């Protein structure tokens, strides 16, 4: 008998967006509240793994046409770029800068370059976990 | 009666209901005869128990501490969606793996469909 996965697939379609939203919330809350790039990245890859459980690898790679190995490189580039960017302003490596800006939509926001470093961590964590899981899943 | 007393009573009521339902779920897992009835107890009673415990936590932080915690509401919705689905998947995996129903069960509607 062919098993039918309608309940799992429909539920994971709905739940995927809740998890992704919570992951983005964790990522942006990292500066003032518990959270940050690491848990945010882990939870994002957890959401993609949920889709991998409900569908197969081919369908998910059509939905996310990303090479996760390149994602690791982009994340490391973000982190190294933030670290090296401090050298341009004649300050030691990894010195961060921050300031309050008046953005058109968000109003008064304090922006910090540590956020860019966190973006690097986020991308590397997604890339590493998804590479591990997909290479294990694809090997026969 | 002061308002805080009513708020406390409501929070305590939800907490006690949540703890009691979780206890009922645990007893159900111990006492019931086979996988399907145990799964029935665990996924139903524990879901409602956790949901009312979370609701008590939400009411406490909102009404007493004055902090609207939207992630607790999100957690309630998340558990409400996912716990029945996981119960369904565990039951179906057990049935497809050939786990027997308990001896007191008299009806198996899926038996004929699986032979095809």
PDB file of N, CA, C and O in Angstrom, chain A residues 2 23 61 66 81 91 100 113:
ATOM      1  N   UNK A   2       0.558   2.173  -0.891  1.00  0.00           N
ATOM      2  CA  UNK A   2       1.332   3.412  -0.938  1.00  0.00           C
ATOM      3  C   UNK A   2       0.913   4.298   0.242  1.00  0.00           C
ATOM      4  O   UNK A   2      -0.271   4.575   0.406  1.00  0.00           O
ATOM      5  N   UNK A  23      13.064  31.815  13.931  1.00  0.00           N
ATOM      6  CA  UNK A  23      14.515  31.838  13.747  1.00  0.00           C
ATOM      7  C   UNK A  23      14.995  33.254  13.443  1.00  0.00           C
ATOM      8  O   UNK A  23      16.004  33.712  13.993  1.00  0.00           O
ATOM      9  N   UNK A  61      15.443  20.910  -2.860  1.00  0.00           N
ATOM     10  CA  UNK A  61      16.498  21.664  -3.542  1.00  0.00           C
ATOM     11  C   UNK A  61      15.929  22.478  -4.699  1.00  0.00           C
ATOM     12  O   UNK A  61      16.557  23.437  -5.145  1.00  0.00           O
ATOM     13  N   UNK A  66      20.057  26.530  -3.540  1.00  0.00           N
ATOM     14  CA  UNK A  66      21.278  27.070  -2.947  1.00  0.00           C
ATOM     15  C   UNK A  66      22.287  25.935  -2.831  1.00  0.00           C
ATOM     16  O   UNK A  66      21.930  24.830  -2.426  1.00  0.00           O
ATOM     17  N   UNK A  81      35.233  39.861   6.522  1.00  0.00           N
ATOM     18  CA  UNK A  81      35.095  41.225   6.038  1.00  0.00           C
ATOM     19  C   UNK A  81      34.821  42.207   7.162  1.00  0.00           C
ATOM     20  O   UNK A  81      35.391  43.305   7.193  1.00  0.00           O
ATOM     21  N   UNK A  91      41.962  51.153  13.251  1.00  0.00           N
ATOM     22  CA  UNK A  91      41.721  50.636  14.597  1.00  0.00           C
ATOM     23  C   UNK A  91      42.068  49.157  14.563  1.00  0.00           C
ATOM     24  O   UNK A  91      42.164  48.567  13.488  1.00  0.00           O
ATOM     25  N   UNK A 100      23.181  55.332  16.286  1.00  0.00           N
ATOM     26  CA  UNK A 100      21.726  55.412  16.169  1.00  0.00           C
ATOM     27  C   UNK A 100      21.378  56.094  14.851  1.00  0.00           C
ATOM     28  O   UNK A 100      21.913  57.154  14.533  1.00  0.00           O
ATOM     29  N   UNK A 113      27.863  46.923  13.929  1.00  0.00           N
ATOM     30  CA  UNK A 113      28.506  46.073  12.923  1.00  0.00           C
ATOM     31  C   UNK A 113      28.662  44.634  13.424  1.00  0.00           C
ATOM     32  O   UNK A 113      28.970  43.748  12.630  1.00  0.00           O
TER      33      UNK A 113
END
